[in-house]
XYZ file of C-alpha atoms in Angstrom:
161
model
C -5.962 -5.129 9.734
C -5.877 -3.654 6.231
C -7.866 -1.317 4.009
C -7.468 -3.044 0.654
C -11.122 -2.454 -0.200
C -13.135 -0.073 -2.317
C -12.514 3.452 -1.056
C -16.154 4.058 -0.149
C -15.959 1.214 2.386
C -13.329 2.976 4.500
C -14.033 6.618 3.661
C -15.872 6.783 6.993
C -12.576 6.169 8.835
C -11.163 9.263 7.111
C -14.229 11.332 7.973
C -14.543 10.259 11.617
C -11.365 8.492 12.791
C -12.147 8.928 16.499
C -15.197 6.725 16.095
C -13.077 3.847 14.761
C -10.051 4.233 17.030
C -11.307 1.756 19.676
C -11.800 -0.860 16.943
C -8.398 -0.258 15.339
C -6.657 -0.437 18.721
C -7.790 -4.069 19.052
C -5.393 -5.145 16.303
C -1.651 -5.712 16.658
C -1.169 -3.369 13.723
C -2.903 -1.645 10.852
C -1.815 -1.354 7.232
C -2.663 2.207 6.281
C -5.581 2.920 3.953
C -5.030 2.268 0.272
C -6.917 5.205 -1.202
C -7.128 4.860 -4.975
C -4.326 6.484 -6.943
C -4.925 5.903 -10.653
C -2.565 7.049 -13.385
C -5.422 8.766 -15.223
C -6.522 10.779 -12.163
C -5.631 14.463 -12.044
C -2.348 14.868 -10.170
C -3.967 16.783 -7.322
C -6.312 13.846 -6.646
C -3.416 11.376 -6.678
C -1.504 13.544 -4.202
C -4.607 14.058 -2.050
C -5.145 10.321 -1.671
C -1.486 9.698 -0.807
C -1.718 12.510 1.750
C -4.895 11.078 3.297
C -3.236 7.715 3.879
C -0.249 9.347 5.593
C -2.420 11.706 7.642
C -4.452 8.814 9.026
C -1.207 6.962 9.723
C 0.239 9.878 11.654
C -2.952 10.225 13.670
C -3.157 6.497 14.428
C 0.474 6.403 15.577
C -0.109 9.450 17.762
C -2.968 7.493 19.325
C -0.934 4.370 20.053
C -1.745 2.210 17.026
C 1.112 0.326 15.332
C 1.027 0.941 11.586
C 2.588 -0.339 8.386
C 2.721 2.298 5.673
C 0.947 1.323 2.476
C 2.946 2.772 -0.406
C 0.827 3.592 -3.451
C 1.859 5.521 -6.535
C -0.023 6.558 -9.635
C 1.803 8.068 -12.560
C 5.488 8.995 -12.578
C 4.755 12.393 -11.054
C 3.810 10.689 -7.770
C 7.084 8.783 -7.400
C 8.586 11.810 -5.658
C 6.002 11.808 -2.862
C 4.757 8.224 -2.592
C 7.519 7.328 -0.119
C 7.088 10.377 2.094
C 6.287 9.328 5.638
C 7.372 5.718 5.098
C 10.224 4.284 7.179
C 13.624 3.678 5.637
C 14.891 0.172 6.296
C 11.555 -0.931 7.722
C 8.440 -2.783 6.646
C 6.136 -1.390 3.975
C 3.012 -2.693 2.270
C 1.859 -2.595 -1.343
C -1.301 -3.798 -3.032
C -1.225 -5.416 -6.447
C -4.942 -6.015 -6.990
C -5.824 -4.136 -10.168
C -2.256 -2.862 -10.461
C -0.606 -5.707 -12.390
C -3.323 -6.891 -14.761
C -2.184 -5.519 -18.114
C 1.324 -5.361 -19.534
C 1.266 -1.572 -19.175
C 0.067 -1.847 -15.560
C 2.890 -4.268 -14.750
C 5.478 -1.955 -16.290
C 4.270 1.044 -14.277
C 4.009 -1.034 -11.107
C 7.518 -2.479 -11.535
C 8.970 0.953 -12.292
C 7.300 2.514 -9.260
C 8.315 -0.350 -6.988
C 11.939 0.039 -8.098
C 11.800 3.706 -7.060
C 10.244 2.768 -3.713
C 12.847 0.087 -2.969
C 15.698 2.398 -3.964
C 14.399 5.204 -1.724
C 13.270 3.173 1.282
C 15.520 0.088 1.254
C 12.824 -1.941 3.056
C 13.678 -5.072 5.007
C 10.253 -6.499 4.156
C 7.390 -5.814 1.772
C 3.892 -7.015 2.634
C 2.064 -7.684 -0.644
C -1.723 -7.824 -0.779
C -2.608 -9.684 -3.965
C -0.347 -11.539 -6.334
C 3.425 -11.153 -6.102
C 4.590 -11.958 -9.645
C 8.094 -13.387 -9.748
C 9.092 -11.108 -12.629
C 8.364 -8.101 -10.404
C 9.250 -9.293 -6.889
C 11.872 -11.969 -7.618
C 14.782 -9.542 -7.801
C 13.887 -8.131 -4.384
C 13.682 -11.608 -2.834
C 17.107 -12.346 -4.292
C 18.398 -9.084 -2.795
C 17.346 -10.292 0.667
C 14.099 -8.359 1.060
C 11.455 -10.506 2.719
C 8.309 -10.633 0.580
C 5.233 -11.511 2.653
C 2.354 -12.150 0.257
C -1.328 -12.474 1.141
C -3.935 -13.569 -1.365
C -6.640 -11.002 -2.021
C -10.163 -11.737 -0.855
C -11.236 -11.836 -4.503
C -8.722 -14.527 -5.442
C -9.630 -16.537 -2.342
C -13.337 -16.298 -3.177
C -12.666 -17.582 -6.691
C -10.317 -20.319 -5.499
C -7.381 -18.789 -7.367
C -3.789 -19.122 -6.283
C -2.300 -15.680 -5.734
């Protein structure tokens, strides 16, 4: 189960998590919500959305749900906190939809991912969306398992992710 959707579609889980707990317990695991963290957002909003993902994760774990931490960063100021609450040497998730479209986006994504890998040393990275070789290839070569899933958008358009 994942939350790689528009924020408004899963905002209700943030507002009333108890209501959705029975549904989330049906899954073997849940990738934590991917609240939007844009580089042009005020820093406090970027931090708030990172916090909300971790808070839901903590609550779900406390209620017996297996989780995979979704690591999302915005601008460079969020690199310090984007890994907080994520396991070292474990499995993490990242979403690339909308994050690797332009050259500038790819540069920021690659830079942030390098920070994440250095801090967390994950054994596996679950990627929702494309996993461009120029970004993820070096991690594959380093022995990190890259598990990529095509986004619903690319599947709907018949694109290869």
